[in-house]
XYZ file of N, CA and C in Angstrom:
711
model
N 283.016 -12.968 -23.797
C 283.141 -12.024 -22.687
C 282.263 -10.789 -22.948
N 282.287 -10.301 -24.196
C 281.484 -9.120 -24.522
C 279.993 -9.409 -24.371
N 279.583 -10.624 -24.727
C 278.170 -10.969 -24.624
C 277.703 -10.961 -23.176
N 278.601 -11.315 -22.253
C 278.231 -11.330 -20.837
C 278.020 -9.926 -20.287
N 278.617 -8.935 -20.905
C 278.507 -7.563 -20.421
C 277.231 -6.872 -20.913
N 276.519 -7.516 -21.835
C 275.315 -6.903 -22.391
C 274.154 -7.028 -21.415
N 273.460 -5.937 -21.186
C 272.275 -5.945 -20.335
C 271.070 -6.334 -21.192
N 270.749 -7.627 -21.189
C 269.698 -8.125 -22.067
C 268.316 -7.598 -21.675
N 268.126 -7.260 -20.398
C 266.824 -6.744 -19.956
C 266.456 -5.475 -20.731
N 267.435 -4.631 -20.970
C 267.180 -3.376 -21.685
C 266.743 -3.657 -23.117
N 267.408 -4.616 -23.755
C 267.066 -4.948 -25.141
C 265.694 -5.613 -25.215
N 265.389 -6.444 -24.228
C 264.076 -7.091 -24.189
C 262.983 -6.043 -23.989
N 263.287 -5.043 -23.143
C 262.312 -3.979 -22.909
C 262.020 -3.216 -24.204
N 263.073 -2.809 -24.910
C 262.891 -2.068 -26.156
C 262.182 -2.935 -27.190
N 262.573 -4.210 -27.275
C 261.920 -5.121 -28.216
C 260.439 -5.263 -27.919
N 260.104 -5.402 -26.626
C 258.699 -5.501 -26.229
C 257.927 -4.232 -26.522
N 258.574 -3.087 -26.302
C 257.937 -1.800 -26.580
C 257.619 -1.660 -28.070
N 258.596 -2.012 -28.919
C 258.381 -1.923 -30.359
C 257.314 -2.900 -30.820
N 257.317 -4.106 -30.238
C 256.298 -5.093 -30.600
C 254.909 -4.598 -30.218
N 254.810 -4.010 -29.012
C 253.529 -3.441 -28.590
C 253.103 -2.314 -29.521
N 254.064 -1.431 -29.859
C 253.743 -0.302 -30.731
C 253.254 -0.748 -32.097
N 253.959 -1.728 -32.700
C 253.565 -2.229 -34.018
C 252.196 -2.889 -33.957
N 251.960 -3.687 -32.895
C 250.661 -4.353 -32.738
C 249.537 -3.334 -32.563
N 249.813 -2.299 -31.757
C 248.805 -1.268 -31.525
C 248.498 -0.501 -32.807
N 249.550 -0.160 -33.571
C 249.343 0.550 -34.836
C 248.578 -0.313 -35.828
N 248.872 -1.618 -35.802
C 248.235 -2.542 -36.746
C 246.729 -2.620 -36.507
N 246.323 -2.606 -35.254
C 244.914 -2.799 -34.915
C 244.157 -1.487 -34.708
N 244.878 -0.389 -34.617
C 244.239 0.884 -34.290
C 243.631 1.526 -35.530
N 242.463 2.138 -35.363
C 241.804 2.828 -36.480
C 241.659 4.326 -36.211
N 241.966 4.764 -34.992
C 241.844 6.187 -34.660
C 243.115 6.941 -35.015
N 242.996 7.984 -35.840
C 244.172 8.724 -36.310
C 244.955 9.332 -35.146
N 244.271 10.003 -34.236
C 244.969 10.680 -33.142
C 245.611 9.686 -32.177
N 244.966 8.531 -32.006
C 245.563 7.505 -31.156
C 246.819 6.938 -31.803
N 246.803 6.783 -33.125
C 247.980 6.316 -33.856
C 249.142 7.290 -33.658
N 248.851 8.592 -33.785
C 249.887 9.607 -33.598
C 250.439 9.553 -32.168
N 249.548 9.403 -31.195
C 249.971 9.363 -29.791
C 250.869 8.159 -29.518
N 250.461 6.981 -30.008
C 251.257 5.758 -29.810
C 252.630 5.909 -30.451
N 252.651 6.457 -31.659
C 253.919 6.633 -32.378
C 254.853 7.570 -31.624
N 254.331 8.705 -31.156
C 255.155 9.689 -30.439
C 255.710 9.089 -29.151
N 254.872 8.389 -28.404
C 255.318 7.789 -27.139
C 256.404 6.746 -27.386
N 256.186 5.881 -28.370
C 257.162 4.822 -28.662
C 258.491 5.404 -29.131
N 258.433 6.374 -30.034
C 259.665 6.986 -30.541
C 260.399 7.722 -29.430
N 259.645 8.431 -28.584
C 260.275 9.172 -27.478
C 260.962 8.226 -26.503
N 260.291 7.117 -26.149
C 260.881 6.158 -25.214
C 262.099 5.468 -25.813
N 261.989 5.074 -27.075
C 263.135 4.428 -27.722
C 264.310 5.387 -27.793
N 264.040 6.631 -28.179
C 265.103 7.634 -28.272
C 265.757 7.874 -26.920
N 264.951 7.895 -25.860
C 265.478 8.136 -24.514
C 266.348 6.981 -24.029
N 265.852 5.759 -24.227
C 266.574 4.605 -23.704
C 267.806 4.248 -24.535
N 267.782 4.549 -25.825
C 268.947 4.217 -26.642
C 270.148 5.112 -26.355
N 269.939 6.196 -25.603
C 271.057 7.038 -25.198
C 271.815 6.445 -24.013
N 271.236 5.411 -23.406
C 271.874 4.753 -22.268
C 273.044 3.906 -22.751
N 274.013 3.709 -21.881
C 275.206 2.945 -22.258
C 274.883 1.502 -22.630
N 273.745 0.969 -22.144
C 273.376 -0.410 -22.468
C 273.144 -0.595 -23.968
N 272.892 0.479 -24.675
C 272.523 0.377 -26.088
C 273.635 0.865 -27.025
N 274.849 0.956 -26.496
C 275.963 1.367 -27.339
C 276.180 0.377 -28.480
N 275.822 -0.895 -28.232
C 275.980 -1.913 -29.269
C 275.141 -1.580 -30.499
N 273.932 -1.029 -30.279
C 273.070 -0.664 -31.403
C 273.721 0.409 -32.259
N 274.403 1.355 -31.617
C 275.021 2.443 -32.352
C 276.280 1.988 -33.089
N 276.872 0.892 -32.609
C 278.084 0.390 -33.256
C 277.775 -0.498 -34.458
N 276.531 -0.929 -34.558
C 276.166 -1.754 -35.706
C 276.320 -0.949 -36.991
N 276.819 -1.572 -38.050
C 277.012 -0.829 -39.309
C 275.698 -0.340 -39.887
N 275.793 0.731 -40.639
C 274.619 1.336 -41.255
C 273.902 0.352 -42.168
N 274.683 -0.497 -42.831
C 274.098 -1.459 -43.762
C 273.197 -2.469 -43.048
N 273.462 -2.702 -41.764
C 272.637 -3.641 -41.007
C 271.196 -3.154 -40.958
N 271.004 -1.865 -40.652
C 269.656 -1.300 -40.574
C 269.011 -1.228 -41.956
N 269.826 -0.944 -42.979
C 269.303 -0.884 -44.344
C 268.791 -2.245 -44.785
N 269.596 -3.271 -44.526
C 269.211 -4.635 -44.909
C 267.989 -5.092 -44.116
N 267.968 -4.785 -42.804
C 266.837 -5.184 -41.964
C 265.552 -4.508 -42.432
N 265.632 -3.221 -42.754
C 264.448 -2.502 -43.242
C 264.002 -3.064 -44.588
N 264.956 -3.426 -45.439
C 264.622 -4.009 -46.741
C 263.926 -5.350 -46.567
N 264.413 -6.157 -45.632
C 263.797 -7.459 -45.368
C 262.373 -7.291 -44.850
N 262.167 -6.340 -43.939
C 260.833 -6.087 -43.401
C 259.887 -5.559 -44.484
N 260.418 -4.721 -45.372
C 259.593 -4.183 -46.464
C 259.163 -5.292 -47.410
N 260.107 -6.154 -47.787
C 259.778 -7.289 -48.661
C 258.787 -8.217 -47.968
N 258.987 -8.393 -46.660
C 258.058 -9.231 -45.898
C 256.650 -8.664 -45.897
N 256.526 -7.349 -45.754
C 255.207 -6.719 -45.773
C 254.580 -6.805 -47.160
N 255.396 -6.621 -48.208
C 254.888 -6.766 -49.578
C 254.357 -8.182 -49.794
N 255.124 -9.161 -49.330
C 254.719 -10.560 -49.476
C 253.430 -10.841 -48.717
N 253.355 -10.331 -47.492
C 252.161 -10.558 -46.664
C 250.920 -9.957 -47.319
N 251.020 -8.700 -47.747
C 249.873 -8.040 -48.379
C 249.483 -8.756 -49.665
N 250.482 -9.116 -50.468
C 250.211 -9.786 -51.747
C 249.508 -11.117 -51.539
N 250.033 -11.923 -50.644
C 249.463 -13.260 -50.414
C 248.048 -13.162 -49.868
N 247.838 -12.298 -48.884
C 246.516 -12.214 -48.258
C 245.472 -11.608 -49.190
N 245.872 -10.604 -50.001
C 244.899 -10.021 -50.934
C 244.585 -10.985 -52.079
N 245.573 -11.756 -52.506
C 245.329 -12.765 -53.548
C 244.401 -13.850 -53.018
N 244.622 -14.260 -51.772
C 243.734 -15.261 -51.155
C 242.304 -14.728 -51.074
N 242.177 -13.446 -50.727
C 240.844 -12.844 -50.658
C 240.185 -12.835 -52.036
N 240.968 -12.518 -53.062
C 240.413 -12.490 -54.419
C 239.987 -13.886 -54.876
N 240.821 -14.862 -54.596
C 240.530 -16.228 -55.048
C 239.406 -16.877 -54.241
N 239.103 -16.321 -53.097
C 237.978 -16.838 -52.299
C 236.714 -15.997 -52.528
N 236.696 -15.253 -53.650
C 235.536 -14.455 -54.067
C 235.178 -13.354 -53.069
N 236.213 -12.785 -52.439
C 235.972 -11.692 -51.486
C 236.175 -10.320 -52.113
N 236.491 -10.281 -53.403
C 236.560 -9.007 -54.113
C 235.272 -8.820 -54.910
N 235.029 -7.587 -55.327
C 233.743 -7.284 -55.966
C 233.933 -6.745 -57.382
N 232.822 -6.665 -58.108
C 232.861 -6.071 -59.442
C 233.266 -4.606 -59.353
N 232.729 -3.915 -58.363
C 233.139 -2.542 -58.060
C 234.074 -2.595 -56.857
N 235.409 -2.565 -57.001
C 236.040 -2.013 -58.192
C 237.012 -2.993 -58.868
N 237.205 -4.156 -58.285
C 238.208 -5.077 -58.827
C 237.852 -5.508 -60.240
N 236.596 -5.836 -60.463
C 236.169 -6.268 -61.792
C 236.365 -5.187 -62.835
N 236.136 -3.948 -62.441
C 236.313 -2.818 -63.364
C 237.758 -2.731 -63.845
N 238.692 -2.836 -62.888
C 240.103 -2.658 -63.250
C 240.660 -3.868 -63.985
N 240.150 -5.057 -63.682
C 240.572 -6.233 -64.446
C 240.153 -6.085 -65.904
N 238.908 -5.674 -66.104
C 238.419 -5.479 -67.473
C 239.149 -4.320 -68.162
N 239.423 -3.266 -67.408
C 240.117 -2.113 -67.969
C 241.513 -2.485 -68.448
N 242.261 -3.224 -67.634
C 243.609 -3.619 -68.034
C 243.586 -4.643 -69.162
N 242.534 -5.456 -69.225
C 242.383 -6.380 -70.354
C 242.197 -5.578 -71.649
N 241.371 -4.536 -71.597
C 241.177 -3.671 -72.768
C 242.472 -2.957 -73.134
N 243.201 -2.552 -72.123
C 244.461 -1.865 -72.361
C 245.450 -2.784 -73.074
N 245.468 -4.037 -72.674
C 246.386 -4.999 -73.287
C 245.966 -5.361 -74.705
N 244.664 -5.411 -74.931
C 244.170 -5.823 -76.245
C 244.204 -4.693 -77.256
N 243.815 -3.480 -76.844
C 243.706 -2.382 -77.804
C 244.215 -1.053 -77.254
N 244.934 -1.112 -76.139
C 245.555 0.071 -75.538
C 244.529 1.126 -75.144
N 243.297 0.711 -74.878
C 242.255 1.618 -74.392
C 241.944 1.253 -72.949
N 241.015 1.986 -72.355
C 240.607 1.687 -70.976
C 239.101 1.447 -70.916
N 238.572 0.786 -71.937
C 237.131 0.587 -72.049
C 236.646 -0.475 -71.063
N 235.540 -0.166 -70.417
C 234.869 -1.129 -69.547
C 233.388 -1.184 -69.927
N 232.737 -2.261 -69.526
C 231.292 -2.387 -69.788
C 230.489 -2.461 -68.501
N 231.169 -2.741 -67.400
C 230.442 -2.957 -66.142
C 230.382 -1.711 -65.261
N 231.092 -0.664 -65.644
C 231.147 0.508 -64.765
C 229.883 1.349 -64.852
N 229.356 1.534 -66.080
C 228.112 2.286 -66.263
C 227.138 1.526 -67.171
N 227.315 0.194 -67.221
C 226.441 -0.672 -68.035
C 226.475 -0.342 -69.523
N 227.627 0.144 -69.995
C 227.791 0.413 -71.419
C 229.283 0.540 -71.712
N 229.633 0.539 -73.000
C 231.026 0.743 -73.372
C 231.437 2.153 -72.980
N 232.443 2.233 -72.125
C 232.838 3.536 -71.586
C 234.300 3.490 -71.170
N 235.051 4.510 -71.527
C 236.426 4.610 -71.052
C 236.422 4.959 -69.565
N 237.276 4.320 -68.814
C 237.355 4.620 -67.382
C 237.764 6.074 -67.145
N 238.436 6.672 -68.125
C 238.827 8.084 -67.993
C 237.614 9.006 -67.916
N 236.462 8.527 -68.363
C 235.244 9.338 -68.262
C 234.771 9.431 -66.813
N 235.263 8.535 -65.972
C 234.903 8.516 -64.552
C 236.032 9.108 -63.707
N 237.234 8.554 -63.882
C 238.427 9.067 -63.196
C 239.562 9.120 -64.210
N 240.016 10.304 -64.514
C 241.110 10.446 -65.476
C 242.445 10.221 -64.774
N 242.997 9.024 -64.954
C 244.243 8.650 -64.284
C 245.213 8.007 -65.273
N 245.939 8.807 -66.048
C 246.928 8.248 -66.980
C 248.007 7.416 -66.291
N 248.129 7.560 -64.968
C 249.133 6.785 -64.229
C 248.921 5.283 -64.384
N 247.708 4.865 -64.743
C 247.448 3.438 -64.947
C 248.394 2.831 -65.966
N 248.781 3.627 -66.957
C 249.639 3.104 -68.021
C 251.037 2.749 -67.522
N 251.419 3.240 -66.350
C 252.726 2.887 -65.789
C 252.819 1.393 -65.487
N 251.681 0.787 -65.208
C 251.667 -0.649 -64.920
C 251.425 -1.497 -66.165
N 251.197 -0.831 -67.287
C 250.889 -1.576 -68.511
C 251.965 -2.598 -68.891
N 253.270 -2.250 -68.869
C 254.290 -3.243 -69.242
C 254.256 -4.490 -68.360
N 254.000 -4.281 -67.061
C 253.953 -5.420 -66.141
C 252.742 -6.298 -66.431
N 251.592 -5.652 -66.606
C 250.372 -6.420 -66.871
C 250.436 -7.103 -68.237
N 251.088 -6.466 -69.209
C 251.211 -7.069 -70.535
C 251.988 -8.377 -70.470
N 252.963 -8.447 -69.579
C 253.748 -9.676 -69.415
C 253.027 -10.701 -68.560
N 252.301 -10.220 -67.562
C 251.589 -11.122 -66.640
C 250.128 -10.681 -66.545
N 249.309 -11.032 -67.518
C 247.912 -10.550 -67.569
C 246.979 -11.306 -66.631
N 247.128 -11.034 -65.348
C 246.312 -11.709 -64.342
C 245.836 -10.694 -63.307
N 244.735 -10.992 -62.672
C 244.229 -10.113 -61.610
C 245.238 -10.025 -60.462
N 245.922 -11.143 -60.208
C 246.900 -11.163 -59.120
C 248.035 -10.166 -59.359
N 248.344 -9.911 -60.627
C 249.402 -8.950 -60.960
C 249.083 -7.576 -60.396
N 247.822 -7.169 -60.502
C 247.419 -5.856 -60.003
C 247.551 -5.773 -58.486
N 247.197 -6.845 -57.792
C 247.272 -6.853 -56.326
C 248.718 -6.817 -55.843
N 249.584 -7.575 -56.517
C 250.999 -7.562 -56.147
C 251.616 -6.201 -56.451
N 251.282 -5.663 -57.628
C 251.819 -4.349 -58.015
C 251.390 -3.275 -57.030
N 250.166 -3.360 -56.549
C 249.672 -2.381 -55.586
C 250.486 -2.413 -54.298
N 250.778 -3.617 -53.804
C 251.579 -3.760 -52.584
C 252.989 -3.224 -52.789
N 253.586 -3.530 -53.943
C 254.942 -3.053 -54.230
C 254.975 -1.534 -54.333
N 253.996 -0.971 -55.029
C 253.946 0.481 -55.199
C 253.882 1.200 -53.858
N 252.946 0.774 -53.013
C 252.755 1.457 -51.735
C 253.990 1.346 -50.853
N 254.548 0.153 -50.730
C 255.693 -0.038 -49.847
C 256.983 0.566 -50.396
N 257.060 0.794 -51.699
C 258.271 1.377 -52.281
C 258.483 2.815 -51.831
N 257.446 3.426 -51.259
C 257.582 4.788 -50.754
C 258.586 4.911 -49.621
N 258.967 3.788 -49.017
C 259.944 3.829 -47.929
C 261.316 4.267 -48.449
N 261.591 4.063 -49.744
C 262.892 4.448 -50.310
C 263.073 5.964 -50.313
N 262.173 6.738 -50.945
C 262.348 8.198 -50.884
C 262.250 8.750 -49.465
N 261.462 8.097 -48.601
C 261.364 8.546 -47.211
C 262.729 8.483 -46.530
N 263.435 7.367 -46.707
C 264.764 7.224 -46.104
C 265.761 8.202 -46.719
N 265.610 8.482 -48.006
C 266.492 9.461 -48.652
C 266.254 10.869 -48.107
N 265.005 11.187 -47.801
C 264.691 12.483 -47.189
C 265.315 12.564 -45.796
N 265.219 11.463 -45.043
C 265.846 11.422 -43.709
C 267.356 11.633 -43.806
N 267.970 11.011 -44.801
C 269.416 11.164 -44.994
C 269.753 12.609 -45.353
N 268.902 13.237 -46.170
C 269.151 14.617 -46.574
C 269.172 15.546 -45.371
N 268.327 15.261 -44.385
C 268.251 16.100 -43.195
C 269.186 15.640 -42.075
N 270.043 14.679 -42.369
C 271.079 14.295 -41.427
C 270.654 13.390 -40.297
N 269.511 12.714 -40.439
C 269.107 11.768 -39.407
C 270.080 10.589 -39.381
N 270.398 10.121 -38.187
C 271.298 8.975 -38.066
C 270.572 7.690 -38.430
N 271.276 6.573 -38.394
C 270.731 5.307 -38.891
C 269.537 4.802 -38.085
N 269.571 4.984 -36.758
C 268.472 4.452 -35.940
C 267.176 5.232 -36.165
N 267.157 6.585 -36.089
C 265.907 7.315 -36.400
C 265.400 7.046 -37.817
N 266.297 6.950 -38.790
C 265.884 6.669 -40.167
C 265.217 5.302 -40.241
N 265.802 4.341 -39.558
C 265.226 2.995 -39.510
C 263.840 3.019 -38.876
N 263.674 3.790 -37.804
C 262.387 3.868 -37.116
C 261.332 4.571 -37.970
N 261.748 5.600 -38.716
C 260.816 6.246 -39.642
C 260.350 5.253 -40.704
N 261.275 4.423 -41.168
C 260.912 3.398 -42.151
C 259.929 2.391 -41.582
N 260.149 1.989 -40.333
C 259.237 1.053 -39.662
C 257.850 1.665 -39.546
N 257.801 2.955 -39.155
C 256.514 3.640 -39.033
C 255.781 3.650 -40.366
N 256.528 3.792 -41.456
C 255.904 3.854 -42.783
C 255.334 2.491 -43.184
N 256.146 1.457 -43.135
C 255.705 0.163 -43.675
C 254.632 -0.499 -42.810
N 254.515 -0.078 -41.548
C 253.477 -0.640 -40.691
C 252.298 0.322 -40.497
N 252.255 1.363 -41.304
C 251.174 2.344 -41.180
C 249.850 1.747 -41.645
N 248.868 1.765 -40.781
C 247.559 1.198 -41.116
C 246.895 1.979 -42.249
N 247.227 3.263 -42.373
C 246.649 4.089 -43.442
C 247.127 3.657 -44.826
N 248.258 2.995 -44.890
C 248.783 2.493 -46.162
C 248.394 1.043 -46.404
N 248.296 0.267 -45.340
C 248.029 -1.167 -45.468
C 246.554 -1.445 -45.765
N 245.668 -0.811 -45.010
C 244.235 -1.117 -45.127
C 243.663 -0.909 -46.529
N 244.018 0.176 -47.243
C 243.452 0.345 -48.591
C 243.777 -0.803 -49.546
N 244.848 -1.538 -49.279
C 245.205 -2.672 -50.144
C 244.140 -3.771 -50.095
N 243.333 -3.763 -49.048
C 242.319 -4.808 -48.893
C 240.954 -4.356 -49.404
N 240.964 -3.229 -50.124
C 239.740 -2.797 -50.788
C 239.996 -2.798 -52.288
N 240.180 -4.019 -52.810
C 240.426 -4.231 -54.235
C 241.689 -3.498 -54.703
N 241.637 -2.946 -55.909
C 242.783 -2.254 -56.501
C 242.368 -0.839 -56.879
N 243.230 0.141 -56.577
C 242.932 1.529 -56.925
C 244.205 2.264 -57.306
N 244.040 3.312 -58.114
C 245.186 4.103 -58.550
C 245.794 4.918 -57.418
N 245.100 5.004 -56.292
C 245.653 5.726 -55.137
C 246.970 5.114 -54.652
N 247.212 3.860 -55.022
C 248.453 3.197 -54.623
C 249.677 3.889 -55.209
N 249.476 4.627 -56.312
C 250.595 5.351 -56.912
C 251.011 6.559 -56.076
N 250.096 7.100 -55.282
C 250.350 8.379 -54.632
C 251.449 8.371 -53.566
N 251.495 7.410 -52.631
C 252.555 7.477 -51.612
C 253.966 7.556 -52.183
N 254.368 6.652 -53.093
C 255.735 6.779 -53.626
C 255.925 8.013 -54.500
N 254.932 8.351 -55.329
C 255.084 9.506 -56.214
C 255.204 10.809 -55.424
N 254.379 10.966 -54.393
C 254.447 12.181 -53.573
C 255.777 12.275 -52.823
N 256.248 11.157 -52.296
C 257.509 11.178 -51.548
C 258.704 11.429 -52.466
N 258.673 10.864 -53.673
C 259.750 11.164 -54.634
C 259.702 12.631 -55.047
N 258.490 13.177 -55.198
C 258.349 14.600 -55.524
C 258.950 15.465 -54.410
N 258.618 15.126 -53.148
C 259.146 15.896 -52.018
C 260.660 15.757 -51.905
N 261.160 14.560 -52.179
C 262.619 14.354 -52.146
C 263.308 15.231 -53.198
N 262.757 15.224 -54.420
C 263.341 16.040 -55.493
C 263.272 17.523 -55.148
N 262.172 17.941 -54.524
C 262.023 19.338 -54.109
C 263.069 19.712 -53.062
N 263.230 18.839 -52.049
C 264.181 19.118 -50.977
C 265.624 19.129 -51.484
N 265.913 18.300 -52.470
C 267.276 18.230 -53.027
C 267.487 19.241 -54.150
N 266.432 20.019 -54.465
C 266.498 21.032 -55.520
C 266.862 20.424 -56.875
N 266.328 19.220 -57.124
C 266.494 18.572 -58.428
C 265.263 18.921 -59.260
N 265.344 20.015 -59.984
C 264.158 20.582 -60.617
C 263.566 19.693 -61.702
N 264.409 19.095 -62.528
C 263.897 18.227 -63.593
C 263.139 17.057 -62.995
N 263.752 16.409 -62.001
C 263.112 15.271 -61.337
C 261.829 15.704 -60.638
N 261.859 16.904 -60.046
C 260.684 17.422 -59.344
C 259.508 17.598 -60.303
N 259.771 18.172 -61.487
C 258.689 18.390 -62.452
C 258.185 17.074 -63.032
N 259.078 16.108 -63.186
C 258.656 14.783 -63.674
C 257.660 14.158 -62.712
N 257.990 14.180 -61.428
C 257.097 13.576 -60.445
C 255.875 14.439 -60.182
N 255.980 15.736 -60.391
C 254.795 16.593 -60.285
C 253.756 16.171 -61.329
N 254.230 15.943 -62.556
C 253.320 15.490 -63.632
C 252.740 14.123 -63.301
N 253.567 13.241 -62.776
C 253.093 11.887 -62.435
C 252.055 11.935 -61.303
N 252.288 12.809 -60.318
C 251.301 12.960 -59.235
C 249.983 13.469 -59.785
N 250.049 14.437 -60.679
C 248.838 15.001 -61.259
C 248.147 14.031 -62.216
N 248.827 12.963 -62.605
C 248.220 11.969 -63.495
C 247.374 10.950 -62.741
N 247.269 11.119 -61.430
C 246.426 10.237 -60.604
C 245.134 10.974 -60.278
N 244.029 10.520 -60.856
C 242.724 11.154 -60.663
C 242.774 12.660 -60.940
């Protein structure tokens, strides 16, 4: 009986709007157009969800949105990992910069250094080019799985993990479950975060989660945690 009372047209409309928004964000390269699409979609969703037809969405438990966002995040990590690995195995990556980092992590595993030979045609520590101690954060993972694919998967996990501190910041400011969920969707489908994953491997992948954890610690006035992440942020380039 309850299912018969649901206005499915409204849900189909919102679903279509979100699908259009995600597709547009995925293919769009213009920053201002991305902002415009996001604002319009969020405004329309916010307006229509206040209608009585969407009371069911508000009655759904908070854990439903958390689990759904987690599933979408894992799905995006899987998609990025699989496609970047396929690109690497089909020789679509280059010596600059994928080859540099593969050799660097091999040196790190063998002698705990960051020596490369292909970056400047001589034995040289990568720190002479970009001083990024943050690379050592991935050392335990690479030591267990010494493969180029490990770096690509780690990059996808690092970037998408930023959705966790983002949601915690939303909770700190009292956002309800639906806006928090939408902020998470905006993050994991952001073209600015996804596209760099397809340009080999870079230490910039550390920045989204580290910066968001730093901001979360700052907003929560957790000074020790804030200084820890401040140091970690400064350890990237």
